[in-house]
Coordinates of C-alpha atoms in Angstrom, one line a residue:
M290 CA 0.0 0.0 0.0
L291 CA 1.5 3.4 -1.1
T292 CA 1.3 5.9 1.8
T293 CA 3.2 9.2 2.4
G294 CA 6.4 9.0 4.2
I295 CA 8.0 6.1 2.0
Q296 CA 11.7 7.1 1.7
G297 CA 14.5 6.2 -0.7
R298 CA 18.2 6.6 -0.9
Q299 CA 20.6 5.9 -4.0
E300 CA 24.1 7.0 -4.5
T301 CA 26.6 7.1 -7.2
I302 CA 30.3 8.3 -7.8
V303 CA 31.1 11.4 -10.1
S304 CA 33.0 9.7 -12.8
E305 CA 34.0 10.7 -16.5
T306 CA 30.5 9.3 -17.6
N307 CA 28.3 11.5 -15.6
T308 CA 30.0 14.8 -15.8
A309 CA 28.6 17.9 -17.5
K310 CA 31.3 17.6 -20.2
A311 CA 30.3 14.0 -20.8
V312 CA 26.4 14.3 -21.2
G313 CA 26.7 17.5 -23.2
S314 CA 24.9 19.9 -20.6
G315 CA 28.3 21.8 -20.0
T316 CA 32.0 22.0 -20.7
L317 CA 33.2 21.1 -17.1
E318 CA 34.2 17.9 -15.4
V319 CA 31.7 18.2 -12.7
F320 CA 28.5 16.2 -11.8
A321 CA 26.0 17.0 -14.4
T322 CA 22.6 18.3 -13.7
P323 CA 21.0 15.7 -16.0
A324 CA 22.7 13.0 -14.0
M325 CA 21.4 14.5 -10.7
I326 CA 17.9 14.4 -12.3
T327 CA 18.4 10.8 -13.2
L328 CA 19.6 10.0 -9.7
I329 CA 16.3 11.8 -8.3
E330 CA 14.2 9.7 -10.6
E331 CA 15.8 6.4 -9.8
T332 CA 15.6 7.0 -6.3
A333 CA 11.9 7.8 -6.2
L334 CA 11.0 5.0 -8.6
K335 CA 12.8 2.5 -6.5
S336 CA 11.5 3.6 -3.2
V337 CA 7.8 2.9 -4.3
A338 CA 8.5 -0.2 -6.5
P339 CA 7.8 -2.7 -3.7
F340 CA 4.5 -1.2 -2.9
L341 CA 3.0 -1.5 -6.4
D342 CA 0.8 -4.0 -8.0
E343 CA 2.4 -6.8 -10.1
G344 CA 2.7 -5.4 -13.6
C345 CA 2.8 -1.8 -12.6
G346 CA 5.6 0.8 -12.6
T347 CA 6.0 4.5 -12.4
V348 CA 7.1 7.2 -15.1
G349 CA 8.3 10.6 -14.2
T350 CA 6.1 13.4 -15.4
L351 CA 7.4 16.6 -13.7
L352 CA 10.6 17.9 -12.1
N353 CA 11.1 21.2 -10.5
V354 CA 14.7 21.1 -9.1
T355 CA 17.6 23.3 -8.4
H356 CA 21.4 22.2 -8.9
D357 CA 23.0 24.6 -6.4
A358 CA 26.6 23.4 -5.9
P359 CA 29.3 21.7 -8.1
T360 CA 30.7 18.3 -7.3
P361 CA 34.1 17.1 -8.7
L362 CA 35.2 13.9 -10.1
G363 CA 35.6 10.9 -7.8
M364 CA 33.2 12.4 -5.1
K365 CA 30.3 10.4 -3.8
V366 CA 26.8 11.8 -4.5
W367 CA 23.5 10.6 -3.2
C368 CA 19.8 11.3 -3.2
E369 CA 17.0 11.2 -0.7
T370 CA 13.4 11.2 -1.6
K371 CA 10.2 11.1 0.5
L372 CA 6.9 10.6 -0.9
I373 CA 4.7 13.4 0.5
E374 CA 1.6 12.9 -1.7
V375 CA -0.5 10.3 -3.1
D376 CA -3.4 11.4 -5.4
G377 CA -4.7 8.4 -7.0
R378 CA -2.0 7.4 -9.6
R379 CA 0.0 10.5 -9.2
L380 CA 2.8 10.5 -6.5
V381 CA 4.7 13.5 -5.4
F382 CA 8.2 13.3 -3.9
E383 CA 10.5 15.7 -2.1
A384 CA 14.1 15.2 -3.3
E385 CA 17.4 16.4 -2.0
A386 CA 20.9 15.5 -3.4
F387 CA 24.0 15.6 -1.4
D388 CA 27.8 15.3 -1.9
E389 CA 30.4 14.8 0.8
T390 CA 30.2 18.4 1.6
G391 CA 26.5 19.0 1.9
R392 CA 23.4 19.5 -0.1
I393 CA 23.9 20.2 -3.9
G394 CA 20.4 20.2 -5.1
K395 CA 16.7 19.7 -3.9
G396 CA 13.2 20.0 -5.5
R397 CA 10.0 18.1 -6.3
H398 CA 9.3 15.1 -8.5
E399 CA 6.1 13.8 -9.9
R400 CA 5.4 10.3 -11.1
F401 CA 2.4 8.4 -12.2
I402 CA 1.6 4.8 -11.7
V403 CA 1.0 2.9 -14.9
Q404 CA 0.3 -0.6 -16.2
N405 CA 3.8 -1.4 -17.8
E406 CA 2.4 -3.5 -20.7
K407 CA -0.3 -1.0 -21.5
F408 CA 2.0 2.0 -21.3
Q409 CA 4.5 0.3 -23.6
R410 CA 2.0 -0.6 -26.1
K411 CA 0.8 2.9 -26.4
A412 CA 4.3 4.2 -26.7
N413 CA 5.2 1.7 -29.6
S414 CA 1.9 2.5 -31.4
K415 CA 3.5 5.9 -32.2
A416 CA 6.2 3.9 -34.3
N417 CA 3.6 2.1 -36.0
P418 CA 0.2 3.9 -36.2
A419 CA -2.6 2.0 -37.3

């Protein structure tokens, strides 16, 4: 059962593959904002996955985040999320991202519960319209 208060935590290390320079969001070798967003989404989805019905998943639909401080190569980064609202299939999370020196970002993230096969069929139908 999905209820508010569910928390998640995921971590990564800043490497040459998740820098702004590597992902094309900048020219510097610091943790990329798109990588921080990926970490937020991963943390939120994994936190609620055990509570979903079989065959269901979640998809991200909205992000409102700030990336407030840079993180260099080799440093650990982690994200913490908390489910703060359940409105039918809509889930709202508070998210914070940290490195070893403190908070580097924060915001809100929304996800929707979907039936995986139905959602995938709908997406695939765009490539092969009837």
